[in-house]
CSV table of C-alpha atoms in Angstrom, one decimal:
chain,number,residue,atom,x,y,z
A,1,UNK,CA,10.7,-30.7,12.4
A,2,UNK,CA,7.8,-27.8,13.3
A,3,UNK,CA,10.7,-25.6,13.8
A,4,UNK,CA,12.8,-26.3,10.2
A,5,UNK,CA,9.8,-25.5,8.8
A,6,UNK,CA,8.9,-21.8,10.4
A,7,UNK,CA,12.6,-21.3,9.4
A,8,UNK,CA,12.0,-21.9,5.4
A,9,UNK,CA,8.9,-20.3,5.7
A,10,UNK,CA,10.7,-16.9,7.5
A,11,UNK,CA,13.1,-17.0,4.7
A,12,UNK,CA,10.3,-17.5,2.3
A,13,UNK,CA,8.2,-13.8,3.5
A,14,UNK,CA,12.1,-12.7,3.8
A,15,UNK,CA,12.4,-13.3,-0.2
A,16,UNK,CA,8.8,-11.5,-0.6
A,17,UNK,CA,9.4,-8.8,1.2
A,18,UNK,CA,12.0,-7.7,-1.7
A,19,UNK,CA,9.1,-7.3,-3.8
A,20,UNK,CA,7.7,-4.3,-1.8
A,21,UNK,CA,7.0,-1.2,-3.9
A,22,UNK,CA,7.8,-3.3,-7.1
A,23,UNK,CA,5.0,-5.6,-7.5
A,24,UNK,CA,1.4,-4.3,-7.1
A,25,UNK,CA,-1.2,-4.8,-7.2
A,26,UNK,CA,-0.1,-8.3,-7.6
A,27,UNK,CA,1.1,-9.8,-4.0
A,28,UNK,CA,4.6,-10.1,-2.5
A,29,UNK,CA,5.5,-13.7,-3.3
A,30,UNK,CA,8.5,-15.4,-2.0
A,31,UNK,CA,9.7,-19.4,-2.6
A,32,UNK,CA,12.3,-21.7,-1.3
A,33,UNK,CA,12.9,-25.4,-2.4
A,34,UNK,CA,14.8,-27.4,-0.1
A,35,UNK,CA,15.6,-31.5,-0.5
A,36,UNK,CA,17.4,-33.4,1.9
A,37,UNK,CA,17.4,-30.3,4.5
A,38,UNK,CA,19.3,-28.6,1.9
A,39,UNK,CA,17.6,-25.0,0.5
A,40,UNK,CA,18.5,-26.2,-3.4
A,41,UNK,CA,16.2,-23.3,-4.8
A,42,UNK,CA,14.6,-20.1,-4.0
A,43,UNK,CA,13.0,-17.2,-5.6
A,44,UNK,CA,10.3,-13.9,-5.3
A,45,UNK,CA,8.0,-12.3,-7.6
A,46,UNK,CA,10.4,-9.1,-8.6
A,47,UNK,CA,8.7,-6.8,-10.7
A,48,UNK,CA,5.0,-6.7,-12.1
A,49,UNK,CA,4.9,-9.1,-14.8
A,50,UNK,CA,7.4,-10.6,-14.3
A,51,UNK,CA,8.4,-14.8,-13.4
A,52,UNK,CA,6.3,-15.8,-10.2
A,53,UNK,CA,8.4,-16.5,-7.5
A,54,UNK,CA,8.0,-20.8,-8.1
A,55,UNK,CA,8.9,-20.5,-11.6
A,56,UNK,CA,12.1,-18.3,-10.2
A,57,UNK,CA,12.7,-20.9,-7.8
A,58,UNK,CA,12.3,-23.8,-9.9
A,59,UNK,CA,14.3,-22.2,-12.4
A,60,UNK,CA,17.4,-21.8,-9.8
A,61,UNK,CA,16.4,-25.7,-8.3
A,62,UNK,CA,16.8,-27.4,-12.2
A,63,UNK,CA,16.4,-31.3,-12.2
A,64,UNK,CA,17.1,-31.0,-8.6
A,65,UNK,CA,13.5,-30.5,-8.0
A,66,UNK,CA,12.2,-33.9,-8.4
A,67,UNK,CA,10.8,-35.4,-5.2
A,68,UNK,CA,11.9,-32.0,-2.7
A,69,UNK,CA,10.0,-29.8,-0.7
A,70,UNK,CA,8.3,-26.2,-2.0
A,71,UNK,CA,7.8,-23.3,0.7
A,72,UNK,CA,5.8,-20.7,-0.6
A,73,UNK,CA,4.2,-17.4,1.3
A,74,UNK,CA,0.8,-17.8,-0.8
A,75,UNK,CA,-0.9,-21.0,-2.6
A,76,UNK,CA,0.4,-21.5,-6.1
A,77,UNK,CA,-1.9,-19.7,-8.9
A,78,UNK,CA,-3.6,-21.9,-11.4
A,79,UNK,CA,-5.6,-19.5,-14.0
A,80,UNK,CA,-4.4,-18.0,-16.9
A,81,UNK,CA,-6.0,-14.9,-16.8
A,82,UNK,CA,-2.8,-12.7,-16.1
A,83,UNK,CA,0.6,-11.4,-18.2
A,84,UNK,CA,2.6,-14.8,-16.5
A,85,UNK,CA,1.6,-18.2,-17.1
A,86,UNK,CA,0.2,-20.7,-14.0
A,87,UNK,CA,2.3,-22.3,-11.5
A,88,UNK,CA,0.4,-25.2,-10.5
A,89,UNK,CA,1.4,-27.1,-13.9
A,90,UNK,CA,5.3,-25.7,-13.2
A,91,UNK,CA,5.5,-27.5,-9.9
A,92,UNK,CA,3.7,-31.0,-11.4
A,93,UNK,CA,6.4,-31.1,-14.3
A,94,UNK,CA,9.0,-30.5,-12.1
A,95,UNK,CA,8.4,-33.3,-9.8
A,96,UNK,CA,7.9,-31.4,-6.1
A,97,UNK,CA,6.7,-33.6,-3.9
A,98,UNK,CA,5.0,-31.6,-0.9
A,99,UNK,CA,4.1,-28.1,-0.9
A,100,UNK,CA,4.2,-26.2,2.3
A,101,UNK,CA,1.6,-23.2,1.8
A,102,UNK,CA,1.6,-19.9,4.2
A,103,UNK,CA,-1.9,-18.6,3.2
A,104,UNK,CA,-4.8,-19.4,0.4
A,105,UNK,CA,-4.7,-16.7,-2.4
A,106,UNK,CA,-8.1,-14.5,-1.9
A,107,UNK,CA,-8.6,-14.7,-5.4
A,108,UNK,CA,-11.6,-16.1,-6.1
A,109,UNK,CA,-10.2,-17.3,-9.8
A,110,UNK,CA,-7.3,-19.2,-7.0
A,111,UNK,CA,-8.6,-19.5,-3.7
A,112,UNK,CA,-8.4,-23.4,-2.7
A,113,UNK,CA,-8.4,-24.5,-6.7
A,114,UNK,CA,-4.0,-24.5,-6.6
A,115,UNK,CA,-4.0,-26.4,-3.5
A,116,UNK,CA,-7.0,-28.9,-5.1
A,117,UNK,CA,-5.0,-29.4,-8.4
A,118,UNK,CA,-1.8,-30.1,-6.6
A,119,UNK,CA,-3.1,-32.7,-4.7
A,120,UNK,CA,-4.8,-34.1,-7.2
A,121,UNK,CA,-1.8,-34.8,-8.9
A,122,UNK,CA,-0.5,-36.9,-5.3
A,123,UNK,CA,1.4,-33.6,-4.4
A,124,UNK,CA,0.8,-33.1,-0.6
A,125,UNK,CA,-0.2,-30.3,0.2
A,126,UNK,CA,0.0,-28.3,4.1
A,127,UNK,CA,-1.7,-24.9,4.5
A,128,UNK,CA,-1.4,-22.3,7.4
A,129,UNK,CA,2.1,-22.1,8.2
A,130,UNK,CA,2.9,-18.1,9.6
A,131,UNK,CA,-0.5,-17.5,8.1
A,132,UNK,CA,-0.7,-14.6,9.8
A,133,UNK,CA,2.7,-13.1,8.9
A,134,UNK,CA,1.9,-13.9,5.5
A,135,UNK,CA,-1.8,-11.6,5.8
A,136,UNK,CA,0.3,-9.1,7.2
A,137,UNK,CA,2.5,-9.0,4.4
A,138,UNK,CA,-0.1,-9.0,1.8
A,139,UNK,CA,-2.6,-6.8,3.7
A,140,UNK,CA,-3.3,-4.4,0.9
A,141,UNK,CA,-3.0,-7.1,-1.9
A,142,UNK,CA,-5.9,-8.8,0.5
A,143,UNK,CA,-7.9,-5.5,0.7
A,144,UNK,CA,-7.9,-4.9,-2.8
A,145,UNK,CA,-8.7,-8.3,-4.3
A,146,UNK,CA,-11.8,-9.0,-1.2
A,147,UNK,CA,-12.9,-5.5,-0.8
A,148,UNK,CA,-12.3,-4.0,-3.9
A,149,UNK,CA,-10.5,-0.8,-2.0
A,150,UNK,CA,-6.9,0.1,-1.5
A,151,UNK,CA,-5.4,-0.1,2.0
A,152,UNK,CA,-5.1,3.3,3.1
A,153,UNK,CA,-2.5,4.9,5.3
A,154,UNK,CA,-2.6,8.0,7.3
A,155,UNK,CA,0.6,9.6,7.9
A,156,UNK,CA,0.8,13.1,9.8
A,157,UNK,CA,4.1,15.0,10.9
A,158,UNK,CA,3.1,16.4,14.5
A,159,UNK,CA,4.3,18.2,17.6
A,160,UNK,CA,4.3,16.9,20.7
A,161,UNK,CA,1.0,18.9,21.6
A,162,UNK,CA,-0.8,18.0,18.4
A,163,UNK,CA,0.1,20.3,16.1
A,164,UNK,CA,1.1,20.3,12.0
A,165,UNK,CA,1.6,23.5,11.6
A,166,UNK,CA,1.8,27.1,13.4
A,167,UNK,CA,-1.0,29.8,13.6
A,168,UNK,CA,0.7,31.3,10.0
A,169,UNK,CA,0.9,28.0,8.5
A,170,UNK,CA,4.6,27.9,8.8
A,171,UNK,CA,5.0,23.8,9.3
A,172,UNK,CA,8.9,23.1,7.9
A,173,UNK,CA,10.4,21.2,9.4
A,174,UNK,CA,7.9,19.8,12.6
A,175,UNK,CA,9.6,16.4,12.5
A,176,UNK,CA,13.8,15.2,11.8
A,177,UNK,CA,15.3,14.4,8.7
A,178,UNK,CA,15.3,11.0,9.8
A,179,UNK,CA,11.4,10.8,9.7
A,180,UNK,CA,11.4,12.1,6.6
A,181,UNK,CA,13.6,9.8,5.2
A,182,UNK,CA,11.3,7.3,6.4
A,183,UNK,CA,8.5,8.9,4.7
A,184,UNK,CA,10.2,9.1,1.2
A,185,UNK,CA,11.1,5.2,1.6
A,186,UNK,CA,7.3,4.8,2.3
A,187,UNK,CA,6.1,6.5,-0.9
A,188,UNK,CA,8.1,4.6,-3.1
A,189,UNK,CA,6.7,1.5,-1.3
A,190,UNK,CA,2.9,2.5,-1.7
A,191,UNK,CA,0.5,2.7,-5.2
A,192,UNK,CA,-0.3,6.3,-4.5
A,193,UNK,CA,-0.1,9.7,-2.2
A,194,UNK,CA,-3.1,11.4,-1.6
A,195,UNK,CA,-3.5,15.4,-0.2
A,196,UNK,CA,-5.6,18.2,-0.4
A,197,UNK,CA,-5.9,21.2,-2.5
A,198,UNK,CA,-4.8,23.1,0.5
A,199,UNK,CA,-1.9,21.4,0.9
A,200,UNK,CA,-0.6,22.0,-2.9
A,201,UNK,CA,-1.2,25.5,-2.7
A,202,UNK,CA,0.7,25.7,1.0
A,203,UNK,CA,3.4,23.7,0.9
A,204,UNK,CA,3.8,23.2,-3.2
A,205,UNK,CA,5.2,19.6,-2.2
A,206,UNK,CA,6.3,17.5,-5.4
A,207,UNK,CA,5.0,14.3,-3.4
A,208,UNK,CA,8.2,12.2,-5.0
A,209,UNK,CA,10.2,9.4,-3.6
A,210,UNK,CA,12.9,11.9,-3.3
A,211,UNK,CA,15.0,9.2,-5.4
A,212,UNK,CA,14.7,6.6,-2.9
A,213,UNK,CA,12.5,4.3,-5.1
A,214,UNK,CA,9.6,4.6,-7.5
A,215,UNK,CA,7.8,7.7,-7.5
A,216,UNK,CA,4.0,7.3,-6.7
A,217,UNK,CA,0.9,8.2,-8.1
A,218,UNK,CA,0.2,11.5,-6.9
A,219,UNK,CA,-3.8,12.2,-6.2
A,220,UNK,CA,-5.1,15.5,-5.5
A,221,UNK,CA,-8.8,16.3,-4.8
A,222,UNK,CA,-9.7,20.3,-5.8
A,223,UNK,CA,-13.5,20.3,-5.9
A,224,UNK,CA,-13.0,24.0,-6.8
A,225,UNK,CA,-10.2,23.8,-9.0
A,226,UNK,CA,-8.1,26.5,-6.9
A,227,UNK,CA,-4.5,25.0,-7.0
A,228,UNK,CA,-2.5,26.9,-10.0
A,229,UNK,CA,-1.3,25.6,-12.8
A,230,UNK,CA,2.8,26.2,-11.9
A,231,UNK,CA,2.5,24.0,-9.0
A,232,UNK,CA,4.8,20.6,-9.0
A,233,UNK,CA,1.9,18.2,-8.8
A,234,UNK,CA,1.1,19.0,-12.5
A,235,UNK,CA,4.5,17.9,-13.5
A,236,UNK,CA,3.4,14.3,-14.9
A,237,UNK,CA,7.3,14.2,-16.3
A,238,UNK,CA,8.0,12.7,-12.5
A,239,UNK,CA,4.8,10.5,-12.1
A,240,UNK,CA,1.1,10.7,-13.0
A,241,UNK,CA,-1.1,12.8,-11.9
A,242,UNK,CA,-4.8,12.4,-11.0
A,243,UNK,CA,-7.2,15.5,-10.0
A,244,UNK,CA,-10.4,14.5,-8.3
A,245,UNK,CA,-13.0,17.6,-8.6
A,246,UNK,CA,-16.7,17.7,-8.7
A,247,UNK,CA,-18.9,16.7,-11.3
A,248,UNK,CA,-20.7,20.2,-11.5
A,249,UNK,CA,-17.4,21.7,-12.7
A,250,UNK,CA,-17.8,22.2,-16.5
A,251,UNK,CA,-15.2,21.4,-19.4
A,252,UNK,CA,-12.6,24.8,-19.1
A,253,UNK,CA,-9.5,26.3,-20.2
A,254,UNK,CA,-7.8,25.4,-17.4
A,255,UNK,CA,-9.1,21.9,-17.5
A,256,UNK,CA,-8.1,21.5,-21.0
A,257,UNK,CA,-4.5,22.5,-20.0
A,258,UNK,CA,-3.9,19.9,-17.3
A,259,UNK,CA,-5.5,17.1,-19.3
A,260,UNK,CA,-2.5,18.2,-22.5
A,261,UNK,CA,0.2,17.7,-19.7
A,262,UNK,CA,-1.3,14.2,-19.5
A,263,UNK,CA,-3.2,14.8,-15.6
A,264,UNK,CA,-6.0,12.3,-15.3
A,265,UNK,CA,-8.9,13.9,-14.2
A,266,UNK,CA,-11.7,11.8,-12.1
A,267,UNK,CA,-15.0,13.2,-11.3
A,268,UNK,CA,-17.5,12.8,-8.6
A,269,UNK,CA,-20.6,14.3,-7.8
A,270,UNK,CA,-20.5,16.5,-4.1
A,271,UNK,CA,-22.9,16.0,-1.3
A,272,UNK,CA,-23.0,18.8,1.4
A,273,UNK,CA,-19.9,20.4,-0.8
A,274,UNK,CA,-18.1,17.4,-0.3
A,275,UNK,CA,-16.4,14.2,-2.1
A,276,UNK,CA,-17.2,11.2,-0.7
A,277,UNK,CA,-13.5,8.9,0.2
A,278,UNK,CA,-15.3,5.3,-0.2
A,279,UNK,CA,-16.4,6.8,-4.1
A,280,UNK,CA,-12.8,7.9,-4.6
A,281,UNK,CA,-11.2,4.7,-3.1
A,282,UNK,CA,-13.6,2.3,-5.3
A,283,UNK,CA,-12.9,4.0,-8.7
A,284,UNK,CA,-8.5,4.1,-7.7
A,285,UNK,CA,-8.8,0.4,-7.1
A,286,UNK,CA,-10.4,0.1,-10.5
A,287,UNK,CA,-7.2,1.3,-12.0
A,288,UNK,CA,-4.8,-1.2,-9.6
A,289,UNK,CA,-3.9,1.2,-7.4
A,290,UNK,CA,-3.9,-1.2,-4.1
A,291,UNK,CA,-2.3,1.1,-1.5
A,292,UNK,CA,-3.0,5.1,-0.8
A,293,UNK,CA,-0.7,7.2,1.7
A,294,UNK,CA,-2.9,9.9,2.9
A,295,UNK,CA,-0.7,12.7,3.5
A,296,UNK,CA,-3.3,15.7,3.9
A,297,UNK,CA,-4.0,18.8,6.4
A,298,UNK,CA,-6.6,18.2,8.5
A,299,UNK,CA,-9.7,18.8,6.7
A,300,UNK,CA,-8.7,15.9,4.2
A,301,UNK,CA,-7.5,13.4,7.3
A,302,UNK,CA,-10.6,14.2,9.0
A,303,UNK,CA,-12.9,13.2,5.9
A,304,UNK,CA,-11.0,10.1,5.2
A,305,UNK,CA,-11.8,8.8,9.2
A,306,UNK,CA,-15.5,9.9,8.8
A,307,UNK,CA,-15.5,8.2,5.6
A,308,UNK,CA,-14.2,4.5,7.1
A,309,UNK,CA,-11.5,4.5,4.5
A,310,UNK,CA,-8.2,4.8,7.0
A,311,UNK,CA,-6.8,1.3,7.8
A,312,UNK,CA,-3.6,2.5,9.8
A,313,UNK,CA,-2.2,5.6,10.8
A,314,UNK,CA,1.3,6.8,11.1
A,315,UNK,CA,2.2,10.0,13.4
A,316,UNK,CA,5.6,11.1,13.7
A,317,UNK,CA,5.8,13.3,16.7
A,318,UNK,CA,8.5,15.9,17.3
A,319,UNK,CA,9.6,17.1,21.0
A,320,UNK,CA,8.4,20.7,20.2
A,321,UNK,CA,5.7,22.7,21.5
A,322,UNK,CA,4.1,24.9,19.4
A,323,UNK,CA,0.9,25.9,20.8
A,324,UNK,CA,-1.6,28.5,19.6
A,325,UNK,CA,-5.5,28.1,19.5
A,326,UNK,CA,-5.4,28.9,15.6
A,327,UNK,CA,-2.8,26.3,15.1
A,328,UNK,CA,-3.3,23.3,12.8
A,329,UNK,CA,-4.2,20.1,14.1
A,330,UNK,CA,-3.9,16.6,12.2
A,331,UNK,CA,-7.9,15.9,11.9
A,332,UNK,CA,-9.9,18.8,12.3
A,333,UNK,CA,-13.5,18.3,10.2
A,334,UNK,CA,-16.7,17.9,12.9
A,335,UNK,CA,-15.2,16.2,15.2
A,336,UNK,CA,-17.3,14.4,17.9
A,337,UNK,CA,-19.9,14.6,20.9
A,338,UNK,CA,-18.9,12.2,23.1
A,339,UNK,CA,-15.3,9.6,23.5
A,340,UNK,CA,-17.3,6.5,22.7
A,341,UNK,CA,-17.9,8.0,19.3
A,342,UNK,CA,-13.9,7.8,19.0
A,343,UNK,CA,-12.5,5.8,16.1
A,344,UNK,CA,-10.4,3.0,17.6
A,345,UNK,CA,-6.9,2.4,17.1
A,346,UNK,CA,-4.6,-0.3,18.1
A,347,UNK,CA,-0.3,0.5,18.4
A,348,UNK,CA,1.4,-2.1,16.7
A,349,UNK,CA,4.7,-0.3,16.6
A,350,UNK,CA,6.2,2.8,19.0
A,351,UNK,CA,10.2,3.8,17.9
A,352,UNK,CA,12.9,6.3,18.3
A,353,UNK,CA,13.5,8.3,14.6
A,354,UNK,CA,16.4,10.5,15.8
A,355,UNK,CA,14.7,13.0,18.0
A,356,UNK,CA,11.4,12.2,16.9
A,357,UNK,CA,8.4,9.0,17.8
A,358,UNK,CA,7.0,7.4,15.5
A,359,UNK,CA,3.3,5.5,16.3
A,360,UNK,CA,2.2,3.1,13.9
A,361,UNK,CA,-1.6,2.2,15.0
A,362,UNK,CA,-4.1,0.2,13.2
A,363,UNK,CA,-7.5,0.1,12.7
A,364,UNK,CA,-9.3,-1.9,15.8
């Protein structure tokens, strides 16, 4: 029986996982509704919005659902204060007679209260099934909601001695096309991408999906205000745009004439010459943005580790040596004394990208 049940419940964060890139900040939620050991319903939270993934599967299940089984990634919600109505009273009306529950919502306005009012109607209720599959899935939804920060990712493109770019600054193309495939799919899966001036005024990079999905917020932070006004970031006809400067910098033309092309300028007051990351992180979450892609040089990488921001990192390595003393690295910044000052990561994925590696570590 253990064993039919991990197998709705894989098919269940199967469902959810179609909601990836579509959905936030709200979490992926997926749903199945089997009676007789017969999968009569299922559904997933599609777009933000739109029907919850219970109401989709209820929907599909009809009368059917009387006295059958629910499968769902993450406990049922139960307030009212969103765009789609609760589906605790959707699963009472319809009759479902035991609801199998991956993890509790972290929402405090959810957290137990679904599970309580289901059972309190004589629904019976099981908690903890893949729980962890399911916190994997939802790891930034989890982040935002309980630590009122996006999940940050740091990706770098390197060679295989460390570098992102040459002594010149020449860095097209380090890694294969298939990596960067992989890092256009992963744009139009996040909230945001984040970079440096530097990087704007270098590279010029429109920071899109490349049409492989929705296009991200693109974030830039110019305390000195020294990328030009031609460069692709300040198209907002592709996605918004947000600017993060210093406070001290004063109301100006040139200020003016990004805020007309609809650029969203956020403000932060420096210390040492710098923006503080937790600051930035705290006011994007504000405006639902649940997930950030750090894609910087190394100056901006380097303040986003010091900072405590980073959650996991992404390096696709290239089988090229490029050398040089004066040649980028992906976290430059300080740096530290000694190797037990070393931020911690864990690998949690190594794979082949064409020529390239890609290492996927998170944050120990």
């Amino acid at each position: 029986m253990e064993n039919k049940h991990r197998k709705y419940m894989e098919l269940v964060i199967e469902l959810a996982r179609k909601g990836l890139g579509k959905v936030s900040p709200n979490p992926m939620v997926g749903c199945v509704i089997v009676k007789n050991g017969v999968i009569i319903g299922k559904g997933y939270h599609c777009y933000f919005g739109g029907p919850h993934a219970e109401a989709e599967s209820l929907k599909s299940a009809g009368e059917r659902a009387n006295q059958a089984t629910m499968y769902v990634n993450l406990e049922p919600c139960c307030h009212t204060d969103k765009k789609t109505p609760p589906c605790v009273p959707k699963i009472i009306n319809a009759g479902i007679k035991e609801v199998i529950v991956a993890m509790k919502d972290p929402n405090p306005e959810v957290s137990g209260k679904g599970i309580k009012t289901l059972r309190h109607y004589g629904i019976k209720c099981k908690v903890g099934l893949l729980q962890k599959n399911a916190e994997e899935l939802n790891r930034a939804y989890i982040k935002w909601i309980t630590k009122k920060m996006p999940f940050v990712i740091l990706k770098s493109a390197v060679s295989l001695d460390g570098k992102i770019a040459t002594r010149t600054g020449d860095s097209k193309w380090i890694t294969s096309r298939q990596s960067r495939e992989v890092v256009y799919r992963l744009r139009s899966q996040v909230d945001s991408v984040l970079v440096g001036a530097n990087t704007i005024i270098k590279d010029n990079p429109s920071l899109t999906a490349h049409r492989r999905g929705r296009n991200p917020v693109r974030i830039v932070i110019d305390p000195k205000l020294k990328i030009p006004l031609s460069a692709k970031i300040f198209n907002t006809n592709l996605s918004q745009t947000i600017l993060i400067t210093k406070e001290q910098n004063k109301q100006s033309a040139y200020l003016k004439r990004l805020e007309s092309r609809g650029v969203r300028l956020l403000k932060f007051l420096t210390k040492n010459g710098r923006i503080n990351f937790k600051q930035i992180m705290y006011e994007l979450a504000k405006d639902n943005i649940a997930s950030v892609l750090v894609e910087g040089g190394g100056e901006t990488n380097a303040l986003a580790l010091e900072d405590g921001v980073v959650d996991e990192v992404m390096f696709f390595i290239a089988p090229k040596i490029i050398g040089g003393r004066a040649a980028k690295t992906p976290v430059e910044g300080e740096g530290i004394d000694r190797i037990s000052q070393a931020i911690n990561f864990k690998f949690t994925e190594i794979k082949r990208l064409g020529s390239d590696v890609l290492v996927h570590g998170q944050l120990q």
